[in-house]
Amino acid sequence: MQQEWLQQINSAQDLKVLDELRVQLLGKNGLITQQLKALGTLAPEERKTKGAQINALKDLFTSSIDEKKISLEQQALKLRLTNEKIDITLPPRPEMVGKFHPISKVIADITKYFSQIGFQVFDGPHIETQELNFDALNIPAHHPARQSHDTFYIEGSDEVLRTHTSPMEIRTLRKHKPPIRFLSPGRTFRSDYDATHTPMFHQMEGVVIEEGINFGHLKGTIIDFCRWFFEDPNLKLRFRPSFFPFTEPSAEVDIGWGNGKWLEVLGCGMMHPTVLANCGIDSTKYQGFAFGMGMERFAMLKYGINDIRAFYEGDTRWLDMHGFGSIT
Ligand code: DAH
């Protein structure tokens, strides 16, 4: 019997079979366990010899099962190691990684630049009252400047989709008093669609109101900024006299494009006293300047993108080419 059991233990094919054998021999009702229990019914002499024999068998079976168990476990591990091999020489699958849109990049870069010279950032709503989009900015109801904005009006309401970020000048200055420097980037809307216009686009408003601010501060700020942005310390700039109802004097800024061409990049001027008064600011004490720039225009010039419509077609192949892995 001993040989038979040992034979069975040794030929067990897996851990489950081996454990069944352990239960049959050494379990609660196992063969050996029963024999050990039966010892009590024997005469003392017989109990001694039989007991020794059975305990020796118990030790033999226990160690055989343990040994077999270790060898089966090693076998199983070996099998897993050969079957579950990973080929680390395989090239990685191309990952789907997102890119930051060039407009996000331009807004982040410009915001970072101006925040280093003391500008705060204020975000504003896309829907504005005509009061804030026009009137408070000194653009009265029948002024031609209002017509030139191709405004999206909201039916049955006094509100419009903001045509520029300039209403943020009013919102901010009614809440926060000078001295103050701030930026307000965001979406703007006009009913227009061609290679250089989309109905939704982005502007960045900039405002500085402090005592003794003059046109020289405006020029210096804009010139330094444009030379930094376009990474050209010798970039040519031209301040062209212009008109905006909310600034006086006003200018449009062109940058020289090597080939003798000038390209307009922003509008600016000294804050109109009426606009300051509309925000409850005493223009005899505080002066300031403001500028408004088109983010798409800046991105197109810097990154050589020539059709604005591509920005908003949502083509991920285009974004793969023109997007950025990081914008900080
Ligand atoms: N809001 C003007 C526009 O959309 C741009 C502009 C011009 C903003 C002059 C300004 C400014 O702050 O001073 O055409």
CSV table of C-alpha atoms and ligand atoms in Angstrom, one decimal:
chain,number,residue,atom,x,y,z
A,1,MET,CA,0.0,0.0,0.0
A,2,GLN,CA,2.8,2.4,0.9
A,3,GLN,CA,4.4,1.9,-2.6
A,4,GLU,CA,1.1,2.4,-4.3
A,5,TRP,CA,0.4,5.7,-2.5
A,6,LEU,CA,3.9,6.9,-3.1
A,7,GLN,CA,3.5,5.9,-6.8
A,8,GLN,CA,0.3,7.9,-7.0
A,9,ILE,CA,1.9,10.9,-5.3
A,10,ASN,CA,4.8,10.9,-7.7
A,11,SER,CA,2.8,10.6,-10.8
A,12,ALA,CA,0.3,13.4,-9.8
A,13,GLN,CA,0.0,15.6,-12.9
A,14,ASP,CA,-1.1,18.8,-11.1
A,15,LEU,CA,-1.6,20.5,-7.8
A,16,LYS,CA,-5.2,19.7,-7.7
A,17,VAL,CA,-4.7,15.9,-7.9
A,18,LEU,CA,-1.9,16.1,-5.4
A,19,ASP,CA,-4.1,17.9,-2.9
A,20,GLU,CA,-6.8,15.3,-3.3
A,21,LEU,CA,-4.2,12.6,-2.4
A,22,ARG,CA,-3.2,14.7,0.6
A,23,VAL,CA,-6.8,14.8,1.8
A,24,GLN,CA,-7.3,11.1,1.3
A,25,LEU,CA,-4.2,10.3,3.4
A,26,LEU,CA,-3.7,13.1,5.9
A,27,GLY,CA,-7.1,15.0,5.9
A,28,LYS,CA,-9.5,14.9,8.8
A,29,ASN,CA,-11.0,11.6,7.6
A,30,GLY,CA,-7.9,10.5,5.8
A,31,LEU,CA,-6.4,7.0,5.9
A,32,ILE,CA,-3.5,7.9,8.2
A,33,THR,CA,-5.7,10.1,10.4
A,34,GLN,CA,-8.1,7.2,10.9
A,35,GLN,CA,-5.3,4.8,11.7
A,36,LEU,CA,-3.9,7.2,14.3
A,37,LYS,CA,-7.3,7.5,15.9
A,38,ALA,CA,-7.8,3.7,16.0
A,39,LEU,CA,-4.6,3.3,18.0
A,40,GLY,CA,-6.6,4.1,21.2
A,41,THR,CA,-8.4,0.8,20.9
A,42,LEU,CA,-5.2,-1.3,20.9
A,43,ALA,CA,-3.3,-2.9,23.7
A,44,PRO,CA,-0.5,-0.8,25.0
A,45,GLU,CA,2.3,-2.9,23.5
A,46,GLU,CA,0.7,-3.1,20.1
A,47,ARG,CA,-0.1,0.6,20.3
A,48,LYS,CA,3.6,1.4,20.7
A,49,THR,CA,4.8,-0.5,17.6
A,50,LYS,CA,1.8,0.4,15.5
A,51,GLY,CA,2.0,4.0,16.5
A,52,ALA,CA,5.6,4.3,15.5
A,53,GLN,CA,4.9,2.7,12.1
A,54,ILE,CA,1.9,4.9,11.4
A,55,ASN,CA,3.8,8.0,12.4
A,56,ALA,CA,6.7,7.1,10.2
A,57,LEU,CA,4.2,6.6,7.3
A,58,LYS,CA,2.7,9.9,8.1
A,59,ASP,CA,6.1,11.6,7.9
A,60,LEU,CA,6.9,9.8,4.7
A,61,PHE,CA,3.7,10.8,3.0
A,62,THR,CA,3.9,14.4,4.2
A,63,SER,CA,7.4,14.9,2.9
A,64,SER,CA,6.7,13.2,-0.4
A,65,ILE,CA,3.6,15.4,-0.9
A,66,ASP,CA,5.6,18.5,0.0
A,67,GLU,CA,8.4,17.6,-2.4
A,68,LYS,CA,6.0,16.8,-5.2
A,69,LYS,CA,4.2,20.1,-4.5
A,70,ILE,CA,7.4,22.1,-4.9
A,71,SER,CA,8.3,20.4,-8.1
A,72,LEU,CA,4.8,20.9,-9.6
A,73,GLU,CA,4.9,24.5,-8.7
A,74,GLN,CA,8.2,25.0,-10.3
A,75,GLN,CA,7.0,23.2,-13.4
A,76,ALA,CA,3.9,25.5,-13.5
A,77,LEU,CA,6.1,28.6,-13.2
A,78,LYS,CA,8.4,27.5,-16.0
A,79,LEU,CA,5.4,26.9,-18.2
A,80,ARG,CA,4.1,30.5,-17.5
A,81,LEU,CA,7.6,32.0,-18.1
A,82,THR,CA,7.8,30.4,-21.5
A,83,ASN,CA,4.1,31.0,-22.5
A,84,GLU,CA,3.8,34.6,-21.2
A,85,LYS,CA,6.9,36.0,-22.8
A,86,ILE,CA,6.7,39.7,-23.9
A,87,ASP,CA,8.6,40.7,-26.9
A,88,ILE,CA,10.2,43.9,-25.7
A,89,THR,CA,11.8,44.5,-29.1
A,90,LEU,CA,8.4,45.3,-30.7
A,91,PRO,CA,8.1,49.0,-31.5
A,92,PRO,CA,5.4,50.7,-29.5
A,93,ARG,CA,2.0,51.2,-31.0
A,94,PRO,CA,1.5,54.8,-32.2
A,95,GLU,CA,-0.2,56.6,-29.4
A,96,MET,CA,-3.1,58.9,-29.8
A,97,VAL,CA,-1.7,62.1,-28.3
A,98,GLY,CA,-3.6,65.4,-28.4
A,99,LYS,CA,-2.1,68.7,-29.4
A,100,PHE,CA,-2.7,72.2,-28.2
A,101,HIS,CA,-4.3,74.5,-30.8
A,102,PRO,CA,-2.1,77.3,-32.1
A,103,ILE,CA,-4.6,79.8,-30.7
A,104,SER,CA,-4.3,78.3,-27.2
A,105,LYS,CA,-0.5,78.5,-27.6
A,106,VAL,CA,-0.6,82.2,-28.7
A,107,ILE,CA,-3.0,83.2,-25.9
A,108,ALA,CA,-0.8,81.3,-23.3
A,109,ASP,CA,2.4,82.9,-24.6
A,110,ILE,CA,1.1,86.4,-24.7
A,111,THR,CA,-0.6,86.1,-21.3
A,112,LYS,CA,2.7,84.8,-19.8
A,113,TYR,CA,4.6,87.8,-21.3
A,114,PHE,CA,2.2,90.4,-19.9
A,115,SER,CA,1.8,88.7,-16.6
A,116,GLN,CA,5.5,89.2,-16.0
A,117,ILE,CA,5.1,93.0,-16.3
A,118,GLY,CA,2.2,93.2,-13.9
A,119,PHE,CA,-0.9,92.5,-15.9
A,120,GLN,CA,-3.8,90.5,-14.3
A,121,VAL,CA,-6.1,88.4,-16.5
A,122,PHE,CA,-9.9,88.8,-16.6
A,123,ASP,CA,-12.3,86.5,-18.4
A,124,GLY,CA,-15.6,87.7,-19.6
A,125,PRO,CA,-18.9,86.5,-21.1
A,126,HIS,CA,-19.5,86.0,-24.9
A,127,ILE,CA,-23.0,87.5,-24.7
A,128,GLU,CA,-23.0,91.2,-23.9
A,129,THR,CA,-25.6,93.9,-23.7
A,130,GLN,CA,-25.4,96.6,-26.3
A,131,GLU,CA,-24.7,99.0,-23.5
A,132,LEU,CA,-21.4,97.2,-22.7
A,133,ASN,CA,-20.5,96.2,-26.2
A,134,PHE,CA,-21.1,99.7,-27.7
A,135,ASP,CA,-22.6,102.5,-25.7
A,136,ALA,CA,-20.2,102.5,-22.7
A,137,LEU,CA,-17.4,102.4,-25.2
A,138,ASN,CA,-18.5,105.7,-26.7
A,139,ILE,CA,-20.0,104.0,-29.8
A,140,PRO,CA,-23.5,105.6,-30.0
A,141,ALA,CA,-26.5,103.9,-31.6
A,142,HIS,CA,-26.2,105.4,-35.1
A,143,HIS,CA,-22.5,105.8,-35.2
A,144,PRO,CA,-21.0,104.2,-38.4
A,145,ALA,CA,-18.6,102.2,-36.1
A,146,ARG,CA,-21.5,100.2,-34.9
A,147,GLN,CA,-22.4,99.2,-38.5
A,148,SER,CA,-18.9,98.2,-39.3
A,149,HIS,CA,-18.9,95.4,-36.7
A,150,ASP,CA,-21.2,93.0,-38.5
A,151,THR,CA,-22.9,92.2,-35.2
A,152,PHE,CA,-24.8,89.1,-34.4
A,153,TYR,CA,-27.9,90.4,-32.7
A,154,ILE,CA,-30.0,88.2,-30.4
A,155,GLU,CA,-33.6,88.2,-31.4
A,156,GLY,CA,-36.0,89.6,-28.9
A,157,SER,CA,-33.2,90.8,-26.7
A,158,ASP,CA,-31.0,93.8,-26.2
A,159,GLU,CA,-28.0,91.5,-26.2
A,160,VAL,CA,-25.4,90.7,-28.8
A,161,LEU,CA,-22.6,88.2,-29.3
A,162,ARG,CA,-19.7,90.5,-28.3
A,163,THR,CA,-18.0,91.8,-31.4
A,164,HIS,CA,-14.7,92.6,-29.6
A,165,THR,CA,-13.1,92.1,-26.1
A,166,SER,CA,-13.3,95.8,-25.4
A,167,PRO,CA,-16.5,95.5,-23.2
A,168,MET,CA,-14.2,93.8,-20.7
A,169,GLU,CA,-12.6,97.3,-20.3
A,170,ILE,CA,-15.9,98.5,-18.9
A,171,ARG,CA,-16.7,95.4,-16.8
A,172,THR,CA,-13.2,95.4,-15.2
A,173,LEU,CA,-12.9,99.1,-14.6
A,174,ARG,CA,-16.3,99.3,-13.0
A,175,LYS,CA,-15.2,96.7,-10.5
A,176,HIS,CA,-11.5,97.3,-10.0
A,177,LYS,CA,-10.0,100.7,-9.6
A,178,PRO,CA,-6.7,102.1,-10.9
A,179,PRO,CA,-3.8,101.8,-10.8
A,180,ILE,CA,-4.4,98.7,-12.8
A,181,ARG,CA,-3.0,96.7,-15.7
A,182,PHE,CA,-5.0,93.8,-17.2
A,183,LEU,CA,-5.5,91.6,-20.1
A,184,SER,CA,-8.7,90.0,-21.3
A,185,PRO,CA,-8.4,87.3,-23.9
A,186,GLY,CA,-11.3,85.5,-25.4
A,187,ARG,CA,-13.8,84.7,-28.2
A,188,THR,CA,-15.4,87.4,-30.3
A,189,PHE,CA,-18.0,87.1,-33.0
A,190,ARG,CA,-18.8,88.9,-36.3
A,191,SER,CA,-20.9,87.8,-39.3
A,192,ASP,CA,-18.0,87.4,-41.7
A,193,TYR,CA,-16.4,84.4,-43.5
A,194,ASP,CA,-13.5,84.3,-45.9
A,195,ALA,CA,-9.7,83.5,-46.0
A,196,THR,CA,-9.0,86.1,-43.3
A,197,HIS,CA,-12.3,86.1,-41.3
A,198,THR,CA,-14.3,83.5,-39.4
A,199,PRO,CA,-17.5,84.3,-37.6
A,200,MET,CA,-15.9,83.3,-34.3
A,201,PHE,CA,-12.4,84.5,-33.6
A,202,HIS,CA,-10.2,85.6,-30.7
A,203,GLN,CA,-9.0,88.9,-29.4
A,204,MET,CA,-6.8,90.0,-26.5
A,205,GLU,CA,-7.6,93.3,-24.9
A,206,GLY,CA,-4.9,95.0,-22.9
A,207,VAL,CA,-5.4,98.0,-20.5
A,208,VAL,CA,-3.1,100.1,-18.4
A,209,ILE,CA,-4.5,102.9,-16.2
A,210,GLU,CA,-2.1,104.6,-13.9
A,211,GLU,CA,-1.2,108.2,-13.0
A,212,GLY,CA,0.9,109.9,-15.7
A,213,ILE,CA,0.6,107.2,-18.4
A,214,ASN,CA,1.3,108.7,-21.9
A,215,PHE,CA,1.5,107.7,-25.5
A,216,GLY,CA,5.2,106.9,-25.1
A,217,HIS,CA,4.3,104.1,-22.6
A,218,LEU,CA,1.9,102.7,-25.1
A,219,LYS,CA,4.5,102.7,-27.9
A,220,GLY,CA,7.2,101.2,-25.8
A,221,THR,CA,4.9,98.4,-24.5
A,222,ILE,CA,3.7,97.5,-28.0
A,223,ILE,CA,7.1,97.7,-29.6
A,224,ASP,CA,8.8,95.5,-26.9
A,225,PHE,CA,6.0,93.0,-27.0
A,226,CYS,CA,5.9,92.6,-30.8
A,227,ARG,CA,9.6,92.2,-31.0
A,228,TRP,CA,9.5,89.5,-28.3
A,229,PHE,CA,6.5,87.7,-29.8
A,230,PHE,CA,7.9,87.6,-33.3
A,231,GLU,CA,11.4,86.8,-32.0
A,232,ASP,CA,13.0,89.7,-33.9
A,233,PRO,CA,14.8,92.5,-32.0
A,234,ASN,CA,14.9,94.5,-35.2
A,235,LEU,CA,11.3,94.0,-36.2
A,236,LYS,CA,10.0,97.2,-37.9
A,237,LEU,CA,6.8,98.7,-36.5
A,238,ARG,CA,4.6,101.5,-37.7
A,239,PHE,CA,2.0,103.4,-35.7
A,240,ARG,CA,-0.6,104.6,-38.2
A,241,PRO,CA,-3.1,107.3,-37.0
A,242,SER,CA,-6.6,105.8,-36.9
A,243,PHE,CA,-9.9,106.2,-35.2
A,244,PHE,CA,-11.6,104.2,-32.5
A,245,PRO,CA,-14.5,105.8,-30.5
A,246,PHE,CA,-13.0,104.6,-27.2
A,247,THR,CA,-9.5,105.9,-27.6
A,248,GLU,CA,-8.0,109.4,-28.4
A,249,PRO,CA,-5.6,109.5,-30.1
A,250,SER,CA,-5.9,106.1,-31.7
A,251,ALA,CA,-3.5,104.1,-33.9
A,252,GLU,CA,-3.3,100.9,-35.8
A,253,VAL,CA,0.0,99.1,-35.6
A,254,ASP,CA,1.6,97.5,-38.6
A,255,ILE,CA,4.6,95.3,-38.7
A,256,GLY,CA,7.1,95.4,-41.5
A,257,TRP,CA,7.3,92.1,-43.3
A,258,GLY,CA,10.8,92.1,-44.9
A,259,ASN,CA,9.5,92.4,-48.5
A,260,GLY,CA,8.5,96.1,-47.9
A,261,LYS,CA,5.0,95.0,-47.0
A,262,TRP,CA,3.2,96.2,-43.8
A,263,LEU,CA,0.7,94.1,-42.0
A,264,GLU,CA,-1.8,95.4,-39.5
A,265,VAL,CA,-1.7,93.5,-36.2
A,266,LEU,CA,-3.6,95.5,-33.6
A,267,GLY,CA,-5.5,98.7,-32.7
A,268,CYS,CA,-4.7,100.9,-29.8
A,269,GLY,CA,-4.8,104.3,-28.2
A,270,MET,CA,-5.1,106.5,-25.1
A,271,MET,CA,-8.2,105.8,-23.1
A,272,HIS,CA,-11.0,108.2,-24.0
A,273,PRO,CA,-12.0,110.4,-21.1
A,274,THR,CA,-15.6,109.6,-21.7
A,275,VAL,CA,-14.9,105.9,-21.4
A,276,LEU,CA,-13.0,106.5,-18.1
A,277,ALA,CA,-16.0,108.6,-16.9
A,278,ASN,CA,-18.4,105.8,-17.8
A,279,CYS,CA,-16.4,103.6,-15.4
A,280,GLY,CA,-16.4,106.2,-12.7
A,281,ILE,CA,-12.7,107.1,-13.1
A,282,ASP,CA,-11.5,110.6,-12.8
A,283,SER,CA,-9.5,111.3,-16.1
A,284,THR,CA,-7.8,114.3,-14.6
A,285,LYS,CA,-6.1,112.0,-12.1
A,286,TYR,CA,-5.7,108.8,-14.1
A,287,GLN,CA,-4.6,108.3,-17.7
A,288,GLY,CA,-4.1,105.1,-19.6
A,289,PHE,CA,-3.9,103.2,-22.8
A,290,ALA,CA,-5.6,100.2,-24.3
A,291,PHE,CA,-5.0,97.8,-27.2
A,292,GLY,CA,-6.9,95.1,-28.9
A,293,MET,CA,-5.3,92.4,-31.0
A,294,GLY,CA,-6.5,89.6,-33.1
A,295,MET,CA,-5.1,86.3,-31.9
A,296,GLU,CA,-5.6,84.5,-35.2
A,297,ARG,CA,-3.7,87.2,-37.0
A,298,PHE,CA,-0.7,86.8,-34.6
A,299,ALA,CA,-0.8,83.0,-35.0
A,300,MET,CA,-1.0,83.1,-38.8
A,301,LEU,CA,1.9,85.5,-39.1
A,302,LYS,CA,4.1,83.7,-36.6
A,303,TYR,CA,3.4,80.1,-37.8
A,304,GLY,CA,2.9,80.8,-41.5
A,305,ILE,CA,-0.7,79.7,-41.7
A,306,ASN,CA,-2.4,81.5,-44.5
A,307,ASP,CA,-6.1,80.5,-44.4
A,308,ILE,CA,-7.9,81.4,-41.1
A,309,ARG,CA,-10.7,78.9,-41.8
A,310,ALA,CA,-8.3,76.0,-41.2
A,311,PHE,CA,-8.2,76.9,-37.5
A,312,TYR,CA,-11.8,75.9,-37.0
A,313,GLU,CA,-12.4,73.0,-39.4
A,314,GLY,CA,-11.5,70.5,-36.7
A,315,ASP,CA,-9.2,68.5,-38.9
A,316,THR,CA,-6.9,66.5,-36.5
A,317,ARG,CA,-4.4,66.1,-39.3
A,318,TRP,CA,-4.0,69.8,-39.5
A,319,LEU,CA,-3.7,70.0,-35.7
A,320,ASP,CA,-1.0,67.3,-35.7
A,321,MET,CA,1.0,69.6,-38.0
A,322,HIS,CA,0.3,73.0,-36.5
A,323,GLY,CA,-0.5,72.1,-32.9
A,324,PHE,CA,1.8,72.1,-29.8
A,325,GLY,CA,2.7,69.3,-27.4
A,326,SER,CA,2.9,71.7,-24.5
A,327,ILE,CA,2.0,75.4,-24.1
A,328,THR,CA,3.7,76.3,-20.8
B,1,DAH,N1,-11.9,96.8,-30.2
B,1,DAH,C1,-11.2,97.1,-31.5
B,1,DAH,C2,-11.7,96.2,-32.6
B,1,DAH,O1,-12.2,95.1,-32.3
B,1,DAH,C3,-9.8,96.9,-31.3
B,1,DAH,C4,-9.2,97.9,-30.4
B,1,DAH,C5,-8.7,99.1,-30.8
B,1,DAH,C6,-9.1,97.7,-29.0
B,1,DAH,C7,-8.2,100.1,-30.0
B,1,DAH,C8,-8.6,98.6,-28.1
B,1,DAH,C9,-8.1,99.8,-28.7
B,1,DAH,O2,-8.5,98.5,-26.8
B,1,DAH,O3,-7.6,100.8,-27.8
B,1,DAH,O4,-11.6,96.6,-33.7
